[in-house]
């Protein structure tokens, strides 16, 4: 069982009253990260792990990403998550839960399907009808968010339309003989006992439901800890990429903008039918350029300066790359002119769209280098053949074509000429 909620919403107090945990309670932030209390029934039965989480949505927190990590940690490692909130259900809390659904869906973290229950604190009017309507609205928004992610809500979390519990203020105070006296109200104690019985009922029902689906998720505290450590490692590694969003609407806009960028990149690489078909794309133009230089190289294998040709091709291909990067950025700006896209999001996407062109450039340059190496090797072999043919012809000319070489003499002649040729070749390389 875990609790999440805003800072100073008395989450630790709630858990202490529900389960007698003994978490520290004071004004301001009293919980850092996650605190745990492990409870073992004296007369047997299943033990319980209770998690108290750091306050969310506060000015002093480490940011929205850390809020999302804490909320996700509780949602993926708990059977029951109590969403503790002062006052009415807020849009800010709904947005956080929607982003958490997005991260759960994409990270595929959850081994268990958590049940969410909302505990609304300091309620003077505890008419369930009003708050159940608010919960139904939140459930409707979460269902819409889950559908946007391509998954029904019940595959990600359990959220009953009546899973809202209203608590009065925990502390009552008044002036007695000029001094403020505070005590826990009997009404709060009675309602907490009622919530406690509901919590155990939810846990029993969910446990019975899971028994028919297979063995329990965690056979011991050690297995839970191993799973929780793996979840937190994943959240630290990938959370920054998924949890920096503030709302599911922002996620949808980023996706739409990403599709716009992909379309612009695809047209730049493969060509657009609007501007001349595939022949106008970077791939086609780069292949034509490489093929033309390869043809020139094979047309004059002995006369062409390979180093000069390599430099010429590299410069021409780099100019073609820069030309297409400029065209791509202009095309993206035109396609992303929708005012719904923020300037920050467009700038981030613009910085990323250059990368595919760079990869394509490197790929075509590598193809050219392979052709160049093959031509260089063929030229070197030809020069080697010409050199040793000349050596043999000169030797035979000196003897009037009437002498022969012994094996030892041929080895000595070869070693001498090879050292001379190798020294000359290395000199050319330097």
JSON list of N, CA, C and O in Angstrom, two decimals, residues 118-171:
[
{"chain": "A", "resi": 118, "resn": "UNK", "atom": "N", "xyz": [-9.04, 7.55, -3.99]},
{"chain": "A", "resi": 118, "resn": "UNK", "atom": "CA", "xyz": [-8.83, 8.96, -3.65]},
{"chain": "A", "resi": 118, "resn": "UNK", "atom": "C", "xyz": [-9.35, 9.23, -2.25]},
{"chain": "A", "resi": 118, "resn": "UNK", "atom": "O", "xyz": [-10.50, 8.91, -1.92]},
{"chain": "A", "resi": 119, "resn": "UNK", "atom": "N", "xyz": [-8.46, 9.80, -1.44]},
{"chain": "A", "resi": 119, "resn": "UNK", "atom": "CA", "xyz": [-8.82, 10.21, -0.08]},
{"chain": "A", "resi": 119, "resn": "UNK", "atom": "C", "xyz": [-8.78, 11.74, -0.05]},
{"chain": "A", "resi": 119, "resn": "UNK", "atom": "O", "xyz": [-7.71, 12.34, -0.14]},
{"chain": "A", "resi": 120, "resn": "UNK", "atom": "N", "xyz": [-9.95, 12.35, 0.07]},
{"chain": "A", "resi": 120, "resn": "UNK", "atom": "CA", "xyz": [-10.05, 13.81, 0.07]},
{"chain": "A", "resi": 120, "resn": "UNK", "atom": "C", "xyz": [-10.15, 14.30, 1.50]},
{"chain": "A", "resi": 120, "resn": "UNK", "atom": "O", "xyz": [-11.05, 13.90, 2.25]},
{"chain": "A", "resi": 121, "resn": "UNK", "atom": "N", "xyz": [-9.21, 15.15, 1.88]},
{"chain": "A", "resi": 121, "resn": "UNK", "atom": "CA", "xyz": [-9.06, 15.57, 3.27]},
{"chain": "A", "resi": 121, "resn": "UNK", "atom": "C", "xyz": [-9.77, 16.89, 3.55]},
{"chain": "A", "resi": 121, "resn": "UNK", "atom": "O", "xyz": [-10.06, 17.66, 2.64]},
{"chain": "A", "resi": 122, "resn": "UNK", "atom": "N", "xyz": [-10.01, 17.12, 4.85]},
{"chain": "A", "resi": 122, "resn": "UNK", "atom": "CA", "xyz": [-10.55, 18.38, 5.35]},
{"chain": "A", "resi": 122, "resn": "UNK", "atom": "C", "xyz": [-11.87, 18.75, 4.66]},
{"chain": "A", "resi": 122, "resn": "UNK", "atom": "O", "xyz": [-12.09, 19.89, 4.23]},
{"chain": "A", "resi": 123, "resn": "UNK", "atom": "N", "xyz": [-12.74, 17.74, 4.53]},
{"chain": "A", "resi": 123, "resn": "UNK", "atom": "CA", "xyz": [-14.02, 17.96, 3.86]},
{"chain": "A", "resi": 123, "resn": "UNK", "atom": "C", "xyz": [-15.10, 18.27, 4.90]},
{"chain": "A", "resi": 123, "resn": "UNK", "atom": "O", "xyz": [-15.41, 17.44, 5.75]},
{"chain": "A", "resi": 124, "resn": "UNK", "atom": "N", "xyz": [-15.66, 19.48, 4.82]},
{"chain": "A", "resi": 124, "resn": "UNK", "atom": "CA", "xyz": [-16.77, 19.82, 5.72]},
{"chain": "A", "resi": 124, "resn": "UNK", "atom": "C", "xyz": [-18.08, 19.27, 5.18]},
{"chain": "A", "resi": 124, "resn": "UNK", "atom": "O", "xyz": [-18.88, 18.74, 5.93]},
{"chain": "A", "resi": 125, "resn": "UNK", "atom": "N", "xyz": [-18.28, 19.42, 3.87]},
{"chain": "A", "resi": 125, "resn": "UNK", "atom": "CA", "xyz": [-19.46, 18.83, 3.24]},
{"chain": "A", "resi": 125, "resn": "UNK", "atom": "C", "xyz": [-19.04, 17.49, 2.64]},
{"chain": "A", "resi": 125, "resn": "UNK", "atom": "O", "xyz": [-18.37, 17.43, 1.62]},
{"chain": "A", "resi": 126, "resn": "UNK", "atom": "N", "xyz": [-19.42, 16.41, 3.32]},
{"chain": "A", "resi": 126, "resn": "UNK", "atom": "CA", "xyz": [-18.98, 15.08, 2.86]},
{"chain": "A", "resi": 126, "resn": "UNK", "atom": "C", "xyz": [-20.11, 14.36, 2.10]},
{"chain": "A", "resi": 126, "resn": "UNK", "atom": "O", "xyz": [-20.29, 13.15, 2.23]},
{"chain": "A", "resi": 127, "resn": "UNK", "atom": "N", "xyz": [-20.80, 15.14, 1.28]},
{"chain": "A", "resi": 127, "resn": "UNK", "atom": "CA", "xyz": [-21.81, 14.55, 0.41]},
{"chain": "A", "resi": 127, "resn": "UNK", "atom": "C", "xyz": [-21.11, 13.79, -0.71]},
{"chain": "A", "resi": 127, "resn": "UNK", "atom": "O", "xyz": [-20.39, 14.36, -1.53]},
{"chain": "A", "resi": 128, "resn": "UNK", "atom": "N", "xyz": [-21.29, 12.48, -0.73]},
{"chain": "A", "resi": 128, "resn": "UNK", "atom": "CA", "xyz": [-20.56, 11.64, -1.69]},
{"chain": "A", "resi": 128, "resn": "UNK", "atom": "C", "xyz": [-20.95, 11.94, -3.13]},
{"chain": "A", "resi": 128, "resn": "UNK", "atom": "O", "xyz": [-20.16, 11.76, -4.05]},
{"chain": "A", "resi": 129, "resn": "UNK", "atom": "N", "xyz": [-22.19, 12.37, -3.35]},
{"chain": "A", "resi": 129, "resn": "UNK", "atom": "CA", "xyz": [-22.67, 12.55, -4.73]},
{"chain": "A", "resi": 129, "resn": "UNK", "atom": "C", "xyz": [-21.81, 13.55, -5.49]},
{"chain": "A", "resi": 129, "resn": "UNK", "atom": "O", "xyz": [-21.42, 13.32, -6.64]},
{"chain": "A", "resi": 130, "resn": "UNK", "atom": "N", "xyz": [-21.46, 14.69, -4.84]},
{"chain": "A", "resi": 130, "resn": "UNK", "atom": "CA", "xyz": [-20.69, 15.73, -5.51]},
{"chain": "A", "resi": 130, "resn": "UNK", "atom": "C", "xyz": [-19.31, 15.21, -5.89]},
{"chain": "A", "resi": 130, "resn": "UNK", "atom": "O", "xyz": [-18.84, 15.37, -7.03]},
{"chain": "A", "resi": 131, "resn": "UNK", "atom": "N", "xyz": [-18.63, 14.56, -4.95]},
{"chain": "A", "resi": 131, "resn": "UNK", "atom": "CA", "xyz": [-17.27, 14.11, -5.20]},
{"chain": "A", "resi": 131, "resn": "UNK", "atom": "C", "xyz": [-17.22, 12.89, -6.12]},
{"chain": "A", "resi": 131, "resn": "UNK", "atom": "O", "xyz": [-16.26, 12.71, -6.85]},
{"chain": "A", "resi": 132, "resn": "UNK", "atom": "N", "xyz": [-18.26, 12.07, -6.07]},
{"chain": "A", "resi": 132, "resn": "UNK", "atom": "CA", "xyz": [-18.30, 10.94, -7.01]},
{"chain": "A", "resi": 132, "resn": "UNK", "atom": "C", "xyz": [-18.45, 11.44, -8.44]},
{"chain": "A", "resi": 132, "resn": "UNK", "atom": "O", "xyz": [-17.89, 10.86, -9.37]},
{"chain": "A", "resi": 133, "resn": "UNK", "atom": "N", "xyz": [-19.19, 12.54, -8.61]},
{"chain": "A", "resi": 133, "resn": "UNK", "atom": "CA", "xyz": [-19.29, 13.14, -9.95]},
{"chain": "A", "resi": 133, "resn": "UNK", "atom": "C", "xyz": [-17.92, 13.64, -10.41]},
{"chain": "A", "resi": 133, "resn": "UNK", "atom": "O", "xyz": [-17.53, 13.47, -11.58]},
{"chain": "A", "resi": 134, "resn": "UNK", "atom": "N", "xyz": [-17.17, 14.26, -9.48]},
{"chain": "A", "resi": 134, "resn": "UNK", "atom": "CA", "xyz": [-15.82, 14.73, -9.83]},
{"chain": "A", "resi": 134, "resn": "UNK", "atom": "C", "xyz": [-14.92, 13.55, -10.19]},
{"chain": "A", "resi": 134, "resn": "UNK", "atom": "O", "xyz": [-14.14, 13.62, -11.15]},
{"chain": "A", "resi": 135, "resn": "UNK", "atom": "N", "xyz": [-15.03, 12.45, -9.45]},
{"chain": "A", "resi": 135, "resn": "UNK", "atom": "CA", "xyz": [-14.22, 11.28, -9.74]},
{"chain": "A", "resi": 135, "resn": "UNK", "atom": "C", "xyz": [-14.60, 10.66, -11.09]},
{"chain": "A", "resi": 135, "resn": "UNK", "atom": "O", "xyz": [-13.73, 10.21, -11.85]},
{"chain": "A", "resi": 136, "resn": "UNK", "atom": "N", "xyz": [-15.89, 10.68, -11.39]},
{"chain": "A", "resi": 136, "resn": "UNK", "atom": "CA", "xyz": [-16.32, 10.15, -12.69]},
{"chain": "A", "resi": 136, "resn": "UNK", "atom": "C", "xyz": [-15.73, 10.98, -13.83]},
{"chain": "A", "resi": 136, "resn": "UNK", "atom": "O", "xyz": [-15.33, 10.44, -14.87]},
{"chain": "A", "resi": 137, "resn": "UNK", "atom": "N", "xyz": [-15.68, 12.30, -13.62]},
{"chain": "A", "resi": 137, "resn": "UNK", "atom": "CA", "xyz": [-15.06, 13.16, -14.64]},
{"chain": "A", "resi": 137, "resn": "UNK", "atom": "C", "xyz": [-13.58, 12.84, -14.80]},
{"chain": "A", "resi": 137, "resn": "UNK", "atom": "O", "xyz": [-13.07, 12.76, -15.92]},
{"chain": "A", "resi": 138, "resn": "UNK", "atom": "N", "xyz": [-12.89, 12.66, -13.66]},
{"chain": "A", "resi": 138, "resn": "UNK", "atom": "CA", "xyz": [-11.47, 12.32, -13.74]},
{"chain": "A", "resi": 138, "resn": "UNK", "atom": "C", "xyz": [-11.28, 10.97, -14.41]},
{"chain": "A", "resi": 138, "resn": "UNK", "atom": "O", "xyz": [-10.39, 10.79, -15.25]},
{"chain": "A", "resi": 139, "resn": "UNK", "atom": "N", "xyz": [-12.12, 10.00, -14.06]},
{"chain": "A", "resi": 139, "resn": "UNK", "atom": "CA", "xyz": [-12.02, 8.68, -14.69]},
{"chain": "A", "resi": 139, "resn": "UNK", "atom": "C", "xyz": [-12.24, 8.79, -16.19]},
{"chain": "A", "resi": 139, "resn": "UNK", "atom": "O", "xyz": [-11.54, 8.14, -16.99]},
{"chain": "A", "resi": 140, "resn": "UNK", "atom": "N", "xyz": [-13.21, 9.62, -16.59]},
{"chain": "A", "resi": 140, "resn": "UNK", "atom": "CA", "xyz": [-13.49, 9.81, -18.02]},
{"chain": "A", "resi": 140, "resn": "UNK", "atom": "C", "xyz": [-12.27, 10.39, -18.73]},
{"chain": "A", "resi": 140, "resn": "UNK", "atom": "O", "xyz": [-11.89, 9.93, -19.82]},
{"chain": "A", "resi": 141, "resn": "UNK", "atom": "N", "xyz": [-11.61, 11.39, -18.10]},
{"chain": "A", "resi": 141, "resn": "UNK", "atom": "CA", "xyz": [-10.41, 11.98, -18.70]},
{"chain": "A", "resi": 141, "resn": "UNK", "atom": "C", "xyz": [-9.28, 10.95, -18.79]},
{"chain": "A", "resi": 141, "resn": "UNK", "atom": "O", "xyz": [-8.55, 10.89, -19.79]},
{"chain": "A", "resi": 142, "resn": "UNK", "atom": "N", "xyz": [-9.12, 10.15, -17.73]},
{"chain": "A", "resi": 142, "resn": "UNK", "atom": "CA", "xyz": [-8.07, 9.13, -17.74]},
{"chain": "A", "resi": 142, "resn": "UNK", "atom": "C", "xyz": [-8.34, 8.06, -18.79]},
{"chain": "A", "resi": 142, "resn": "UNK", "atom": "O", "xyz": [-7.42, 7.55, -19.42]},
{"chain": "A", "resi": 143, "resn": "UNK", "atom": "N", "xyz": [-9.62, 7.71, -18.97]},
{"chain": "A", "resi": 143, "resn": "UNK", "atom": "CA", "xyz": [-9.98, 6.74, -20.01]},
{"chain": "A", "resi": 143, "resn": "UNK", "atom": "C", "xyz": [-9.65, 7.29, -21.39]},
{"chain": "A", "resi": 143, "resn": "UNK", "atom": "O", "xyz": [-9.16, 6.56, -22.27]},
{"chain": "A", "resi": 144, "resn": "UNK", "atom": "N", "xyz": [-9.95, 8.58, -21.60]},
{"chain": "A", "resi": 144, "resn": "UNK", "atom": "CA", "xyz": [-9.60, 9.22, -22.88]},
{"chain": "A", "resi": 144, "resn": "UNK", "atom": "C", "xyz": [-8.09, 9.20, -23.10]},
{"chain": "A", "resi": 144, "resn": "UNK", "atom": "O", "xyz": [-7.61, 8.94, -24.21]},
{"chain": "A", "resi": 145, "resn": "UNK", "atom": "N", "xyz": [-7.34, 9.49, -22.03]},
{"chain": "A", "resi": 145, "resn": "UNK", "atom": "CA", "xyz": [-5.88, 9.48, -22.14]},
{"chain": "A", "resi": 145, "resn": "UNK", "atom": "C", "xyz": [-5.37, 8.08, -22.46]},
{"chain": "A", "resi": 145, "resn": "UNK", "atom": "O", "xyz": [-4.47, 7.91, -23.30]},
{"chain": "A", "resi": 146, "resn": "UNK", "atom": "N", "xyz": [-5.96, 7.05, -21.81]},
{"chain": "A", "resi": 146, "resn": "UNK", "atom": "CA", "xyz": [-5.54, 5.67, -22.08]},
{"chain": "A", "resi": 146, "resn": "UNK", "atom": "C", "xyz": [-5.86, 5.27, -23.51]},
{"chain": "A", "resi": 146, "resn": "UNK", "atom": "O", "xyz": [-5.06, 4.59, -24.17]},
{"chain": "A", "resi": 147, "resn": "UNK", "atom": "N", "xyz": [-7.03, 5.69, -24.01]},
{"chain": "A", "resi": 147, "resn": "UNK", "atom": "CA", "xyz": [-7.38, 5.38, -25.40]},
{"chain": "A", "resi": 147, "resn": "UNK", "atom": "C", "xyz": [-6.40, 6.05, -26.35]},
{"chain": "A", "resi": 147, "resn": "UNK", "atom": "O", "xyz": [-6.01, 5.47, -27.38]},
{"chain": "A", "resi": 148, "resn": "UNK", "atom": "N", "xyz": [-5.99, 7.26, -26.03]},
{"chain": "A", "resi": 148, "resn": "UNK", "atom": "CA", "xyz": [-4.99, 7.96, -26.85]},
{"chain": "A", "resi": 148, "resn": "UNK", "atom": "C", "xyz": [-3.69, 7.16, -26.91]},
{"chain": "A", "resi": 148, "resn": "UNK", "atom": "O", "xyz": [-3.01, 7.13, -27.93]},
{"chain": "A", "resi": 149, "resn": "UNK", "atom": "N", "xyz": [-3.38, 6.48, -25.80]},
{"chain": "A", "resi": 149, "resn": "UNK", "atom": "CA", "xyz": [-2.15, 5.68, -25.73]},
{"chain": "A", "resi": 149, "resn": "UNK", "atom": "C", "xyz": [-2.33, 4.29, -26.35]},
{"chain": "A", "resi": 149, "resn": "UNK", "atom": "O", "xyz": [-1.38, 3.51, -26.39]},
{"chain": "A", "resi": 150, "resn": "UNK", "atom": "N", "xyz": [-3.55, 3.98, -26.79]},
{"chain": "A", "resi": 150, "resn": "UNK", "atom": "CA", "xyz": [-3.79, 2.69, -27.44]},
{"chain": "A", "resi": 150, "resn": "UNK", "atom": "C", "xyz": [-4.03, 1.56, -26.48]},
{"chain": "A", "resi": 150, "resn": "UNK", "atom": "O", "xyz": [-3.77, 0.39, -26.81]},
{"chain": "A", "resi": 151, "resn": "UNK", "atom": "N", "xyz": [-4.51, 1.86, -25.26]},
{"chain": "A", "resi": 151, "resn": "UNK", "atom": "CA", "xyz": [-4.74, 0.81, -24.28]},
{"chain": "A", "resi": 151, "resn": "UNK", "atom": "C", "xyz": [-5.93, 1.21, -23.42]},
{"chain": "A", "resi": 151, "resn": "UNK", "atom": "O", "xyz": [-6.04, 2.36, -23.00]},
{"chain": "A", "resi": 152, "resn": "UNK", "atom": "N", "xyz": [-6.84, 0.27, -23.12]},
{"chain": "A", "resi": 152, "resn": "UNK", "atom": "CA", "xyz": [-7.96, 0.61, -22.21]},
{"chain": "A", "resi": 152, "resn": "UNK", "atom": "C", "xyz": [-7.44, 0.88, -20.80]},
{"chain": "A", "resi": 152, "resn": "UNK", "atom": "O", "xyz": [-6.42, 0.32, -20.38]},
{"chain": "A", "resi": 153, "resn": "UNK", "atom": "N", "xyz": [-8.14, 1.72, -20.06]},
{"chain": "A", "resi": 153, "resn": "UNK", "atom": "CA", "xyz": [-7.70, 2.12, -18.73]},
{"chain": "A", "resi": 153, "resn": "UNK", "atom": "C", "xyz": [-7.58, 0.92, -17.80]},
{"chain": "A", "resi": 153, "resn": "UNK", "atom": "O", "xyz": [-6.64, 0.85, -16.99]},
{"chain": "A", "resi": 154, "resn": "UNK", "atom": "N", "xyz": [-8.51, -0.04, -17.91]},
{"chain": "A", "resi": 154, "resn": "UNK", "atom": "CA", "xyz": [-8.49, -1.17, -16.97]},
{"chain": "A", "resi": 154, "resn": "UNK", "atom": "C", "xyz": [-7.30, -2.09, -17.19]},
{"chain": "A", "resi": 154, "resn": "UNK", "atom": "O", "xyz": [-7.02, -2.95, -16.34]},
{"chain": "A", "resi": 155, "resn": "UNK", "atom": "N", "xyz": [-6.59, -1.94, -18.31]},
{"chain": "A", "resi": 155, "resn": "UNK", "atom": "CA", "xyz": [-5.35, -2.70, -18.50]},
{"chain": "A", "resi": 155, "resn": "UNK", "atom": "C", "xyz": [-4.17, -2.06, -17.75]},
{"chain": "A", "resi": 155, "resn": "UNK", "atom": "O", "xyz": [-3.14, -2.71, -17.56]},
{"chain": "A", "resi": 156, "resn": "UNK", "atom": "N", "xyz": [-4.32, -0.80, -17.36]},
{"chain": "A", "resi": 156, "resn": "UNK", "atom": "CA", "xyz": [-3.23, -0.09, -16.71]},
{"chain": "A", "resi": 156, "resn": "UNK", "atom": "C", "xyz": [-3.45, 0.06, -15.20]},
{"chain": "A", "resi": 156, "resn": "UNK", "atom": "O", "xyz": [-2.55, -0.21, -14.41]},
{"chain": "A", "resi": 157, "resn": "UNK", "atom": "N", "xyz": [-4.66, 0.49, -14.81]},
{"chain": "A", "resi": 157, "resn": "UNK", "atom": "CA", "xyz": [-4.98, 0.67, -13.39]},
{"chain": "A", "resi": 157, "resn": "UNK", "atom": "C", "xyz": [-6.42, 0.26, -13.16]},
{"chain": "A", "resi": 157, "resn": "UNK", "atom": "O", "xyz": [-7.21, 0.14, -14.09]},
{"chain": "A", "resi": 158, "resn": "UNK", "atom": "N", "xyz": [-6.76, 0.02, -11.88]},
{"chain": "A", "resi": 158, "resn": "UNK", "atom": "CA", "xyz": [-8.15, -0.19, -11.48]},
{"chain": "A", "resi": 158, "resn": "UNK", "atom": "C", "xyz": [-8.64, 1.09, -10.80]},
{"chain": "A", "resi": 158, "resn": "UNK", "atom": "O", "xyz": [-7.99, 1.58, -9.86]},
{"chain": "A", "resi": 159, "resn": "UNK", "atom": "N", "xyz": [-9.75, 1.62, -11.28]},
{"chain": "A", "resi": 159, "resn": "UNK", "atom": "CA", "xyz": [-10.30, 2.85, -10.70]},
{"chain": "A", "resi": 159, "resn": "UNK", "atom": "C", "xyz": [-11.81, 2.75, -10.74]},
{"chain": "A", "resi": 159, "resn": "UNK", "atom": "O", "xyz": [-12.44, 2.94, -11.78]},
{"chain": "A", "resi": 160, "resn": "UNK", "atom": "N", "xyz": [-12.40, 2.43, -9.58]},
{"chain": "A", "resi": 160, "resn": "UNK", "atom": "CA", "xyz": [-13.85, 2.36, -9.49]},
{"chain": "A", "resi": 160, "resn": "UNK", "atom": "C", "xyz": [-14.43, 3.76, -9.46]},
{"chain": "A", "resi": 160, "resn": "UNK", "atom": "O", "xyz": [-13.81, 4.71, -8.96]},
{"chain": "A", "resi": 161, "resn": "UNK", "atom": "N", "xyz": [-15.64, 3.88, -9.95]},
{"chain": "A", "resi": 161, "resn": "UNK", "atom": "CA", "xyz": [-16.29, 5.19, -9.96]},
{"chain": "A", "resi": 161, "resn": "UNK", "atom": "C", "xyz": [-16.66, 5.65, -8.55]},
{"chain": "A", "resi": 161, "resn": "UNK", "atom": "O", "xyz": [-16.98, 6.82, -8.34]},
{"chain": "A", "resi": 162, "resn": "UNK", "atom": "N", "xyz": [-16.62, 4.74, -7.57]},
{"chain": "A", "resi": 162, "resn": "UNK", "atom": "CA", "xyz": [-16.95, 5.10, -6.18]},
{"chain": "A", "resi": 162, "resn": "UNK", "atom": "C", "xyz": [-15.72, 5.09, -5.28]},
{"chain": "A", "resi": 162, "resn": "UNK", "atom": "O", "xyz": [-15.86, 5.19, -4.06]},
{"chain": "A", "resi": 163, "resn": "UNK", "atom": "N", "xyz": [-14.52, 5.00, -5.86]},
{"chain": "A", "resi": 163, "resn": "UNK", "atom": "CA", "xyz": [-13.29, 4.89, -5.05]},
{"chain": "A", "resi": 163, "resn": "UNK", "atom": "C", "xyz": [-12.84, 6.25, -4.57]},
{"chain": "A", "resi": 163, "resn": "UNK", "atom": "O", "xyz": [-11.73, 6.71, -4.85]},
{"chain": "A", "resi": 164, "resn": "UNK", "atom": "N", "xyz": [-13.71, 6.94, -3.83]},
{"chain": "A", "resi": 164, "resn": "UNK", "atom": "CA", "xyz": [-13.38, 8.23, -3.25]},
{"chain": "A", "resi": 164, "resn": "UNK", "atom": "C", "xyz": [-13.87, 8.22, -1.81]},
{"chain": "A", "resi": 164, "resn": "UNK", "atom": "O", "xyz": [-14.99, 7.79, -1.52]},
{"chain": "A", "resi": 165, "resn": "UNK", "atom": "N", "xyz": [-13.00, 8.64, -0.91]},
{"chain": "A", "resi": 165, "resn": "UNK", "atom": "CA", "xyz": [-13.32, 8.60, 0.52]},
{"chain": "A", "resi": 165, "resn": "UNK", "atom": "C", "xyz": [-13.10, 10.00, 1.09]},
{"chain": "A", "resi": 165, "resn": "UNK", "atom": "O", "xyz": [-12.05, 10.61, 0.86]},
{"chain": "A", "resi": 166, "resn": "UNK", "atom": "N", "xyz": [-14.07, 10.49, 1.84]},
{"chain": "A", "resi": 166, "resn": "UNK", "atom": "CA", "xyz": [-14.03, 11.85, 2.35]},
{"chain": "A", "resi": 166, "resn": "UNK", "atom": "C", "xyz": [-13.72, 11.84, 3.84]},
{"chain": "A", "resi": 166, "resn": "UNK", "atom": "O", "xyz": [-14.38, 11.14, 4.62]},
{"chain": "A", "resi": 167, "resn": "UNK", "atom": "N", "xyz": [-12.70, 12.60, 4.22]},
{"chain": "A", "resi": 167, "resn": "UNK", "atom": "CA", "xyz": [-12.31, 12.67, 5.62]},
{"chain": "A", "resi": 167, "resn": "UNK", "atom": "C", "xyz": [-12.46, 14.10, 6.14]},
{"chain": "A", "resi": 167, "resn": "UNK", "atom": "O", "xyz": [-12.10, 15.05, 5.43]},
{"chain": "A", "resi": 168, "resn": "UNK", "atom": "N", "xyz": [-12.92, 14.24, 7.36]},
{"chain": "A", "resi": 168, "resn": "UNK", "atom": "CA", "xyz": [-12.94, 15.58, 7.96]},
{"chain": "A", "resi": 168, "resn": "UNK", "atom": "C", "xyz": [-11.53, 15.97, 8.39]},
{"chain": "A", "resi": 168, "resn": "UNK", "atom": "O", "xyz": [-10.58, 15.20, 8.24]},
{"chain": "A", "resi": 169, "resn": "UNK", "atom": "N", "xyz": [-11.38, 17.14, 8.93]},
{"chain": "A", "resi": 169, "resn": "UNK", "atom": "CA", "xyz": [-10.08, 17.58, 9.42]},
{"chain": "A", "resi": 169, "resn": "UNK", "atom": "C", "xyz": [-9.62, 16.67, 10.55]},
{"chain": "A", "resi": 169, "resn": "UNK", "atom": "O", "xyz": [-10.43, 16.26, 11.40]},
{"chain": "A", "resi": 170, "resn": "UNK", "atom": "N", "xyz": [-8.32, 16.35, 10.56]},
{"chain": "A", "resi": 170, "resn": "UNK", "atom": "CA", "xyz": [-7.80, 15.43, 11.57]},
{"chain": "A", "resi": 170, "resn": "UNK", "atom": "C", "xyz": [-7.71, 16.08, 12.93]},
{"chain": "A", "resi": 170, "resn": "UNK", "atom": "O", "xyz": [-7.84, 15.41, 13.96]},
{"chain": "A", "resi": 171, "resn": "UNK", "atom": "N", "xyz": [-7.46, 17.36, 12.96]},
{"chain": "A", "resi": 171, "resn": "UNK", "atom": "CA", "xyz": [-7.19, 18.04, 14.24]},
{"chain": "A", "resi": 171, "resn": "UNK", "atom": "C", "xyz": [-8.25, 19.11, 14.48]},
{"chain": "A", "resi": 171, "resn": "UNK", "atom": "O", "xyz": [-8.60, 19.89, 13.59]}
]
